[in-house]
Coordinates of C-alpha atoms in Angstrom, one line a residue:
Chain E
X1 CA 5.3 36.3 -8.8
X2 CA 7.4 33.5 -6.5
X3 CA 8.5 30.4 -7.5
X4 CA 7.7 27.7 -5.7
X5 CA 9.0 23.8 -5.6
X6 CA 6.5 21.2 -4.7
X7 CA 7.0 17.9 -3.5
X8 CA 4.1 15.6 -4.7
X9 CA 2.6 11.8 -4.2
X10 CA 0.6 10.7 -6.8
X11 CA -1.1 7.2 -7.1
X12 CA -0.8 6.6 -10.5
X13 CA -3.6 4.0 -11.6
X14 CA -6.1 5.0 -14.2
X15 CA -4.1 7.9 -15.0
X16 CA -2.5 8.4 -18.5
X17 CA 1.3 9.3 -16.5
X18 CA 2.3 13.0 -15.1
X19 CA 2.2 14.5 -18.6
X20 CA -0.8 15.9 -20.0
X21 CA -2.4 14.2 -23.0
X22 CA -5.8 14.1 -24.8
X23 CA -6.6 10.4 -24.4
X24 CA -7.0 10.7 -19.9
X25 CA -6.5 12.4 -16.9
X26 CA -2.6 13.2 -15.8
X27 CA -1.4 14.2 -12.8
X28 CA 0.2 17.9 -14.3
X29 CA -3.2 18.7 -16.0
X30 CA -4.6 17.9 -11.8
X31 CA -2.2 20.4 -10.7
X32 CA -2.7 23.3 -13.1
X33 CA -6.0 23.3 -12.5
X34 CA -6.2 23.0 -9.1
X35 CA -3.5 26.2 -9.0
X36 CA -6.1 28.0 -11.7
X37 CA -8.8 27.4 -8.8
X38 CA -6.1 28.7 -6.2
X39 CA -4.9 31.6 -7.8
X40 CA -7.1 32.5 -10.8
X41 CA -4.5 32.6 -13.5
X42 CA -3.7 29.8 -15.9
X43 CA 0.0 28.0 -14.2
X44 CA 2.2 26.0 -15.9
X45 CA 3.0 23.3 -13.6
X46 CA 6.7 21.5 -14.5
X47 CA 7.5 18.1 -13.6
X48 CA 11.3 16.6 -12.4
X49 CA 10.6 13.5 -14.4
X50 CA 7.4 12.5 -16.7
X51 CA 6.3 9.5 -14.9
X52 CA 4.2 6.9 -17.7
X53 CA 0.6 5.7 -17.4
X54 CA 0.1 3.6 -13.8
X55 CA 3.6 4.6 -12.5
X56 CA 3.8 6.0 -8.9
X57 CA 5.0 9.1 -7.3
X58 CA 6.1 9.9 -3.4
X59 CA 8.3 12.5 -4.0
X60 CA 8.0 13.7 -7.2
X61 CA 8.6 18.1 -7.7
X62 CA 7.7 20.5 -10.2
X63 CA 8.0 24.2 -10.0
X64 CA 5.1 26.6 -10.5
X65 CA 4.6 30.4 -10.1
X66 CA 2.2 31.8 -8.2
X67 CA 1.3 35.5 -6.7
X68 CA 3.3 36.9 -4.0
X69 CA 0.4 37.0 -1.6
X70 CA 1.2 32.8 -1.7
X71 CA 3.5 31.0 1.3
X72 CA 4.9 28.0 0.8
X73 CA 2.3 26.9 3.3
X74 CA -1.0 28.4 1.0
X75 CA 0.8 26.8 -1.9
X76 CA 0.8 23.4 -0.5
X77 CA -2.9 23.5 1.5
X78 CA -4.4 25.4 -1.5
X79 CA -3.3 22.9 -4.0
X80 CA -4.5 19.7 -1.7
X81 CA -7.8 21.8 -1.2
X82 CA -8.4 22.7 -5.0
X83 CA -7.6 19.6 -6.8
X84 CA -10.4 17.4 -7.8
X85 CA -8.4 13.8 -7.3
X86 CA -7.8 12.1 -4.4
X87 CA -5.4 10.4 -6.1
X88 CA -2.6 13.0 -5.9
X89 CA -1.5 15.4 -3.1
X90 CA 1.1 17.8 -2.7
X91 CA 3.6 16.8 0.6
X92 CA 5.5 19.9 1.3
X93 CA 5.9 23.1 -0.9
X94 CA 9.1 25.4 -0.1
X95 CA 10.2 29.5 -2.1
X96 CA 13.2 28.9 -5.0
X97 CA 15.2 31.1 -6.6
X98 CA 13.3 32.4 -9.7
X99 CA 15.7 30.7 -12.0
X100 CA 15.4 27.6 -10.5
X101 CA 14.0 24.6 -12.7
X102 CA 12.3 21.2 -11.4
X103 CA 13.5 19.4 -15.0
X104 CA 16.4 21.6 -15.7
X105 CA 18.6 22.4 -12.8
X106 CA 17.5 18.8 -10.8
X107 CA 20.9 16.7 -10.5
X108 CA 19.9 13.1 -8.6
X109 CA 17.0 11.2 -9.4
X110 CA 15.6 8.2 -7.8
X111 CA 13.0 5.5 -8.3
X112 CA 12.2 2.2 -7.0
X113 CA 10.8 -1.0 -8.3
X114 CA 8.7 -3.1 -5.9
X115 CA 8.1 -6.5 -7.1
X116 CA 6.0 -9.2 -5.2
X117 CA 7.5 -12.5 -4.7
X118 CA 5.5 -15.2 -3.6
X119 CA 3.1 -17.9 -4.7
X120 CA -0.3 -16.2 -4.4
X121 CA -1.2 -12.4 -6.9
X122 CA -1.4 -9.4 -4.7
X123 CA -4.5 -8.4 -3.2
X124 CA -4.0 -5.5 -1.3
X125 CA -1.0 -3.8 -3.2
X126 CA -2.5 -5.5 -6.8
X127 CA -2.0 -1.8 -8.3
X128 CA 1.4 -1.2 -6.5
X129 CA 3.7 -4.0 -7.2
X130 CA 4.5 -6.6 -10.4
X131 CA 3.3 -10.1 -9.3
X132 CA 6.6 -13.0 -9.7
X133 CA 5.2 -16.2 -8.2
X134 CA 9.1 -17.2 -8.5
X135 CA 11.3 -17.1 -6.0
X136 CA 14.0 -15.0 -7.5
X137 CA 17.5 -15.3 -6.5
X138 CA 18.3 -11.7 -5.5
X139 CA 22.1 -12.4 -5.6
X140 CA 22.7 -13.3 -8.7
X141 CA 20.4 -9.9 -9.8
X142 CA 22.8 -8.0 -8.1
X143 CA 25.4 -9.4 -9.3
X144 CA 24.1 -8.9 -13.0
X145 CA 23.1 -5.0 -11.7
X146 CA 26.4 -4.3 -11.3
X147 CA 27.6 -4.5 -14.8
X148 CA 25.2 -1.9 -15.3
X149 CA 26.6 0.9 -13.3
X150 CA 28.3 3.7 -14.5
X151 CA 28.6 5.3 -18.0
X152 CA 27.4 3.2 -20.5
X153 CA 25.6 3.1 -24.0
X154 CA 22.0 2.1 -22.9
X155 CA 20.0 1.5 -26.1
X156 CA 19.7 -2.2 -25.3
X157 CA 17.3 -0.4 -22.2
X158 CA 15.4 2.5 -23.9
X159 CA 12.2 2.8 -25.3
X160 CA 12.0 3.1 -29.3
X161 CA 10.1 6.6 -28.7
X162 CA 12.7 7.6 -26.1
X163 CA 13.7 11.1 -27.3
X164 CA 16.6 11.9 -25.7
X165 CA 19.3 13.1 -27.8
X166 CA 22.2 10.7 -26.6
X167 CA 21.6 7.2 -25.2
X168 CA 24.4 7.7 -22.6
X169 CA 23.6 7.7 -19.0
X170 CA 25.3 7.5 -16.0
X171 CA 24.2 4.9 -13.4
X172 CA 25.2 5.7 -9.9
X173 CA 23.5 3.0 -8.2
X174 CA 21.1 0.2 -8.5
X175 CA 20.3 -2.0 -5.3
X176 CA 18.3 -5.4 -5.5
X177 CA 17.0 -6.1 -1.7
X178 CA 14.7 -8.4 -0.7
X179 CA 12.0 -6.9 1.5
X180 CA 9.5 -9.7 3.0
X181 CA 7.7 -10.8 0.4
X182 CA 9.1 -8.2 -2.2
X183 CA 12.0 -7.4 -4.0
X184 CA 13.1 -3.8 -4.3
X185 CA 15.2 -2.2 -6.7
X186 CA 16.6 0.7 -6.0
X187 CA 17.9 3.1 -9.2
X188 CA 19.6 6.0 -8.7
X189 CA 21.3 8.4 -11.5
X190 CA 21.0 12.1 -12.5
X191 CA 18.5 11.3 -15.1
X192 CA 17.0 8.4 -16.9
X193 CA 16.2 7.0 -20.5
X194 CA 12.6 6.1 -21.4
X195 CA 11.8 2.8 -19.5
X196 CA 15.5 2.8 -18.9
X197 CA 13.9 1.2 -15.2
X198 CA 11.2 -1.1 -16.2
X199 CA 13.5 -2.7 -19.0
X200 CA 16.5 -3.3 -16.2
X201 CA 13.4 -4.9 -14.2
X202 CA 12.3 -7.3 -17.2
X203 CA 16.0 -8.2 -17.5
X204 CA 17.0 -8.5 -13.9
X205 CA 13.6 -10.6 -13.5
X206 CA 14.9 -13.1 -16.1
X207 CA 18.4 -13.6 -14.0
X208 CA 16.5 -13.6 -10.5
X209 CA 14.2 -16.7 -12.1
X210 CA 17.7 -18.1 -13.3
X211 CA 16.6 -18.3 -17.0
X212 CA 19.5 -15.3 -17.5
X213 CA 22.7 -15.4 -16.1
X214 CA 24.3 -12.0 -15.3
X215 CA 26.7 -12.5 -18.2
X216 CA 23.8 -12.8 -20.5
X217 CA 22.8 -9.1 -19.4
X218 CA 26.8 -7.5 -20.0
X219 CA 26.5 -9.1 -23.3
X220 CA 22.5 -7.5 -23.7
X221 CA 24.1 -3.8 -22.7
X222 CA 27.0 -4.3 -25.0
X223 CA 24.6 -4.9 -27.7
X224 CA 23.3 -1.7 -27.9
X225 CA 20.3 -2.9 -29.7
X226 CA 16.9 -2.9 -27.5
X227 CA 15.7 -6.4 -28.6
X228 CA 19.0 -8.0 -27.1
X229 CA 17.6 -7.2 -23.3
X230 CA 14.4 -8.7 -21.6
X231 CA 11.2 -7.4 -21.8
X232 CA 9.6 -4.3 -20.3
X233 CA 8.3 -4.7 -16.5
X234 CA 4.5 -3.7 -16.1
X235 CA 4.4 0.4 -15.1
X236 CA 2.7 -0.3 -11.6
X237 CA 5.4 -1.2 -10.2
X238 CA 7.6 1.6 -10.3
X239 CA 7.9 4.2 -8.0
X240 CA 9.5 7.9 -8.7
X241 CA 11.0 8.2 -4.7
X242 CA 13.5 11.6 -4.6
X243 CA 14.3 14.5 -6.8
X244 CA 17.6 16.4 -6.0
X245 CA 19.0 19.9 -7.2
Chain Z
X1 CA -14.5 -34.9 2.1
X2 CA -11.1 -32.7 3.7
X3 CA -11.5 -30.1 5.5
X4 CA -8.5 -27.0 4.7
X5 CA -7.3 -24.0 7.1
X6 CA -7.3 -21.1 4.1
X7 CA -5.0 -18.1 4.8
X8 CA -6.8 -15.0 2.8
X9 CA -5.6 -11.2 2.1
X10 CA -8.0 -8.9 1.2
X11 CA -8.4 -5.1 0.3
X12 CA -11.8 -4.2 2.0
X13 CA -12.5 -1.4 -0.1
X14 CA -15.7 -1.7 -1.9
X15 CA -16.8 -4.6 -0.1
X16 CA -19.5 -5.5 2.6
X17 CA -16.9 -7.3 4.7
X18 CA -16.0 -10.4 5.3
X19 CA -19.7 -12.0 6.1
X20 CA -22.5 -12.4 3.1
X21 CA -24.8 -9.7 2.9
X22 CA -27.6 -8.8 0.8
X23 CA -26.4 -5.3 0.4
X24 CA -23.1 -6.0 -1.8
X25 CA -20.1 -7.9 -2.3
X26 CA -18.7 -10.1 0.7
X27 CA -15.2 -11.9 0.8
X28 CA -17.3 -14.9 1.8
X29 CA -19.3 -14.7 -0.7
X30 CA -16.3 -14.7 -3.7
X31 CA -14.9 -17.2 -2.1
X32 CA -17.8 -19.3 -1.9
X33 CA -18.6 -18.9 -5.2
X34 CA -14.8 -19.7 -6.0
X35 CA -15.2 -23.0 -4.1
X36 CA -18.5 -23.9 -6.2
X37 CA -16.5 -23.3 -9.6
X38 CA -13.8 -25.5 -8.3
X39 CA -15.4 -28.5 -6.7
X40 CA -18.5 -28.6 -7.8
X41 CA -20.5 -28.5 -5.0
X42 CA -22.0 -25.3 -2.4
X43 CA -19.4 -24.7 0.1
X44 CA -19.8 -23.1 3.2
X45 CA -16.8 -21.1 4.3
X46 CA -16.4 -20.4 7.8
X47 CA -13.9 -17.2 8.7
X48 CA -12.0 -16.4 12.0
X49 CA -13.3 -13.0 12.4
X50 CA -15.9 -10.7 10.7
X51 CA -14.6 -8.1 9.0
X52 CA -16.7 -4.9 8.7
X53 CA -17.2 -3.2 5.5
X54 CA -14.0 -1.5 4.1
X55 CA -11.3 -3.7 6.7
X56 CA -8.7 -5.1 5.1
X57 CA -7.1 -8.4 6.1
X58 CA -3.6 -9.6 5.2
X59 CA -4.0 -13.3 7.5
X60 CA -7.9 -14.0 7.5
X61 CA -8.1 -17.5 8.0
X62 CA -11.2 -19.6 7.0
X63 CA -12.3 -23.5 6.8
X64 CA -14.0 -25.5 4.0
X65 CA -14.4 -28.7 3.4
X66 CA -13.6 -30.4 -0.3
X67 CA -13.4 -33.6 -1.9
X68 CA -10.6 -36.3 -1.0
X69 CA -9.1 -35.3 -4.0
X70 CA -7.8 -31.9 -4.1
X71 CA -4.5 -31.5 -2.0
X72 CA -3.4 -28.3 -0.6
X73 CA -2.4 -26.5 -3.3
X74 CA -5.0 -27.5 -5.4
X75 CA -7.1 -25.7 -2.8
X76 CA -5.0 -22.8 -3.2
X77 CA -4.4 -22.5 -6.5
X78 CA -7.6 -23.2 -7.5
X79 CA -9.2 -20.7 -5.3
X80 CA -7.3 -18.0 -6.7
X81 CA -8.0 -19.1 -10.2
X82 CA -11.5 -18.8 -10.0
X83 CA -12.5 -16.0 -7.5
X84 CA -14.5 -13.2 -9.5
X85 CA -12.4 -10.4 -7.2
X86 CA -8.8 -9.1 -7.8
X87 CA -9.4 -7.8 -3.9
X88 CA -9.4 -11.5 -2.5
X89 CA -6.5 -13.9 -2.7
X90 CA -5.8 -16.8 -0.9
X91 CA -2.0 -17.2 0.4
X92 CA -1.9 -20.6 1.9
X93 CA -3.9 -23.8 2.5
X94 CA -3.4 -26.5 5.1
X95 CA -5.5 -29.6 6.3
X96 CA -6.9 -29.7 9.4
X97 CA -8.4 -32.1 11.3
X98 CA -12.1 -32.5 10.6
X99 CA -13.3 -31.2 13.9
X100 CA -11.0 -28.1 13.9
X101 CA -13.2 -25.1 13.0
X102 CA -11.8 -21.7 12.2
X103 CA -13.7 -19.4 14.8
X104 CA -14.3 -21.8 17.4
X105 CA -10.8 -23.2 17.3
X106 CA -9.3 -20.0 16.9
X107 CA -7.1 -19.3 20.4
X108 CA -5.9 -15.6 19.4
X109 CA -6.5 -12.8 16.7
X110 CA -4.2 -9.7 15.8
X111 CA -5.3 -6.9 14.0
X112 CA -3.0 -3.7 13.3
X113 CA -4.7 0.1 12.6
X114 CA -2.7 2.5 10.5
X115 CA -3.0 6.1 10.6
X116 CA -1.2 8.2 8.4
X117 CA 0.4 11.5 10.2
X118 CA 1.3 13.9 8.4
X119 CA 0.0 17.6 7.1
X120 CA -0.9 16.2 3.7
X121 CA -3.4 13.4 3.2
X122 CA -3.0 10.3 1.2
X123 CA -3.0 9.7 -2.5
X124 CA -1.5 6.4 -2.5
X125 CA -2.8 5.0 0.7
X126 CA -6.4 7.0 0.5
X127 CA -7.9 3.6 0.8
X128 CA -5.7 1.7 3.5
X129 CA -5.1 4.1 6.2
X130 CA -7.2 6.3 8.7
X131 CA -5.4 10.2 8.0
X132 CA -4.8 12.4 10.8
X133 CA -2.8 15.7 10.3
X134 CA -1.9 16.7 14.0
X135 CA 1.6 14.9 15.3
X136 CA 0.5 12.2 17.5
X137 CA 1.9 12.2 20.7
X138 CA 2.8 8.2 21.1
X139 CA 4.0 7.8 24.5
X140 CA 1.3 9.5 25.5
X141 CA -1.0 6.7 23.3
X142 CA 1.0 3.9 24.9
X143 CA 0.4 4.7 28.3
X144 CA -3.5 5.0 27.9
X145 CA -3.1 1.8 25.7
X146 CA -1.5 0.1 29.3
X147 CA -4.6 1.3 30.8
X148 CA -6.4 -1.1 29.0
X149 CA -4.6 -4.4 28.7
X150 CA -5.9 -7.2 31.1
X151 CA -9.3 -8.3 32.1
X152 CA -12.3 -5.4 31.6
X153 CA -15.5 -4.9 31.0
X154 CA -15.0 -3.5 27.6
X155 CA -18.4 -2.1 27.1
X156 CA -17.3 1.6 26.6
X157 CA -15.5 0.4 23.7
X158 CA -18.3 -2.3 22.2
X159 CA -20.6 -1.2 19.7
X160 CA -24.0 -0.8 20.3
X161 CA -25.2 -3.6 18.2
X162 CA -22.6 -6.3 19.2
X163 CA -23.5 -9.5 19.5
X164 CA -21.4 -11.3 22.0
X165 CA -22.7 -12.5 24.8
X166 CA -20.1 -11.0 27.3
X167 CA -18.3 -7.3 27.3
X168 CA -15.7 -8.9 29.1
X169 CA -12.4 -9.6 27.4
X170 CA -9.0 -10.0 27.9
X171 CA -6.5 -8.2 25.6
X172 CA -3.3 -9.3 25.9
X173 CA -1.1 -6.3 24.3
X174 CA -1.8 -3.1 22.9
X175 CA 1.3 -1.1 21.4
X176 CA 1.5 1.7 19.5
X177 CA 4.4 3.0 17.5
X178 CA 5.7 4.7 15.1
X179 CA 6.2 3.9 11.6
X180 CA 7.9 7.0 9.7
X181 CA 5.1 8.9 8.5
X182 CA 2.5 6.4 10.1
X183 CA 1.7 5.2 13.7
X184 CA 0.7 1.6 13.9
X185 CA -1.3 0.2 17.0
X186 CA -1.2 -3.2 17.4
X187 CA -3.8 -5.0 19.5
X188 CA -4.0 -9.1 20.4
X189 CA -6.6 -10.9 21.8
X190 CA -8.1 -14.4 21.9
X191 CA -11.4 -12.6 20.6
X192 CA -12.3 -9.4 20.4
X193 CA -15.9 -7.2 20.7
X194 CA -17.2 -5.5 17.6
X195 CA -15.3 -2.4 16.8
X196 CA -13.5 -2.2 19.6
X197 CA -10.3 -1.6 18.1
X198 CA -11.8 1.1 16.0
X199 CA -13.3 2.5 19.2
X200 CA -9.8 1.9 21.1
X201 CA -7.9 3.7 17.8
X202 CA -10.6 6.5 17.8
X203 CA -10.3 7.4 21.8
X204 CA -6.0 6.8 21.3
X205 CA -6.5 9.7 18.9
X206 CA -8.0 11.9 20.9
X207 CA -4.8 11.4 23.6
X208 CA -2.0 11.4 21.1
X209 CA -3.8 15.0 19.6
X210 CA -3.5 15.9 23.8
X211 CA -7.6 16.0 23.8
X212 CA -7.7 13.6 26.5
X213 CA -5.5 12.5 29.5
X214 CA -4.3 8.9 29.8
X215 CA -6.6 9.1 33.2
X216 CA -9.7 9.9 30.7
X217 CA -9.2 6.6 29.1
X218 CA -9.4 5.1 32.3
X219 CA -12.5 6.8 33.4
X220 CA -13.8 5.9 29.7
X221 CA -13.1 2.4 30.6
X222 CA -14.7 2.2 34.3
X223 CA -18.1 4.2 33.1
X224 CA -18.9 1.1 31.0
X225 CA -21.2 3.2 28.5
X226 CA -19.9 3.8 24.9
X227 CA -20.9 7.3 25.2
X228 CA -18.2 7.8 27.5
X229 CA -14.9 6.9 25.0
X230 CA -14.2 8.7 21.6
X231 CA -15.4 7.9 18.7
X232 CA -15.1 5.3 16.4
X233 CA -12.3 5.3 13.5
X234 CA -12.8 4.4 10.0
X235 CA -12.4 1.2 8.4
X236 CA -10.1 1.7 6.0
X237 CA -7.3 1.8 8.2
X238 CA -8.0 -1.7 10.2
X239 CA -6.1 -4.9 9.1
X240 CA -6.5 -8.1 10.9
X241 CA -3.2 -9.6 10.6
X242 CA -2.8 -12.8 12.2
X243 CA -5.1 -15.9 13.5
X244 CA -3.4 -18.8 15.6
X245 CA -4.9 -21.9 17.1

């Protein structure tokens, strides 16, 4: 058997997130069977990050072992051939080292926010963005991003079912950019807590409509308590962008 | 009674196109129905250009007239509030004068064509781009594209059941470029035939894949029979952009 890494973008509306579950289609559950189909043994197909229900992929990865008769090229065709949604395809496929882990051994993880900022709901991108009819002062959300970075305590910004072991993360960076009619943010850290992004977004959306000032989010972080910090953006949104090992 | 410039986005997908049919759902037709709800009385609303089935639109721009006392937002707003469709929004609204007329007054149209180019298809953008897996070859695009800027008998590139009057257009510019992953072609005309920017896109395709010379495009042109340019390219990729007056 070879290990391979694949690089995946997945649309995730009407999807229960990358993880299987009983209660809807995921992306993982796609995947194994589409590399069942391919190869004719049941694959275990792991993910970098577990994405929630509606959230986005364009460069997600997850390892998988297949026969050695596989290239990176079958691996990749095969899986876009096999799998039964058009709603997730695999980008580029490359050969690992055996030991080598898509959760595990990944070191740099990135994700983006897209917000829509204007006066009229999104047609087009109604599934890929949160609608604020506001105009949102992107200075004064960067200025309140920038007490978050670095190592911090980030209960105030984790789900109550987050089951991580330690609500300590490291924040490397986290970019607020306004992009025509959007606003981006941009996270980046070696891993994140459970709707550690969406709840910056809530919060950061409160200081951008000036109903927060950036203060108001320092003393939300140094609360460690999640009810002291905004609410939790909508999933569809977010974006998982880049995976490094 | 007013009469308001509308500016509209719409996603395509799913839809007849812009004009009321009797075989599904029209743009025209939700917004008509919006402008019922909201004043009361049957409104016809007049667009620009007709969409076909499955072409988006990000700057569709349509007239209606409404009693003296909704104002411009009012028109907006309460468009949006009422239309049946997530897929059709309206961005702006503006008086007019009363004898200004949104397809007779209409002095130039844009429209942009994605295609996606890369090996993999699309999972996010299944429904807003036109995938083609061979690299393109844009220069080689853009110097068939000059071949057909200027004054022509666009016949080769009309479809067969168009109903203007004339095959003779002027197309002002025609570039094509590239997008990361995508390469846009933008074309602007005062008007333009039906489907001949998917029938421009479709024969572009065939010279960025190195199928046809820049000199066949010409010939394509000068034969002035459709049978003599490439095919026509899906809908989903086609955005008309921009109206002015």
């Amino acid at each position: 058997m070879k290990r391979f890494f694949i690089t995946i973008e997945y649309d995730g509306t009407g999807l229960v997130g990358w993880q299987r579950q009983d209660n809807g289609p995921s992306v993982q559950q796609y995947l194994e069977e589409a590399a069942l189909a391919l190869t004719g043994q049941e694959t275990l197909i792991q993910g970098s990050g577990r994405t929630d229900a509606g959230v986005h992929a364009l460069g997600q990865v997850a390892h998988l072992d297949v026969p050695d008769k596989f290239d990176a090229r079958a691996v990749m065709m095969g899986l876009n051939a096999k799998c039964q949604s058009d709603k997730v395809r695999v980008l580029s496929s490359r050969e690992v080292a055996p030991d080598m882990h898509a959760r595990f051994s990944a070191t740099y993880r990135a994700y983006l926010y897209r917000i829509l900022n204007r006066p009229a709901p999104a047609a087009l991108l109604r599934h890929q963005v949160w609608h604020i009819p506001q105009p949102l002062d992107v200075d004064a959300m960067q200025e309140a991003a920038n007490l978050l970075i670095g190592s911090h305590d980030f209960t105030s910004f984790r789900a109550s079912i987050c089951q991580a072991r330690s609500p300590v993360r490291t924040l490397d960076r986290l970019v607020i950019s306004r992009e025509g009619d959007e606003v981006h943010i941009r996270a980046e850290a070696r891993s994140f807590l459970h709707h550690q992004i969406r709840n910056f977004t809530g919060t950061l959306a409160l200081v951008g409509k000036g109903r927060w000032t950036p203060q108001m989010v320092q003393d939300a972080l140094l609360a460690k308590d999640r009810s002291a910090a905004g609410p939790t953006a909508p999933p569809q949104g977010l974006y998982l962008t880049d995976i490094r090992f």
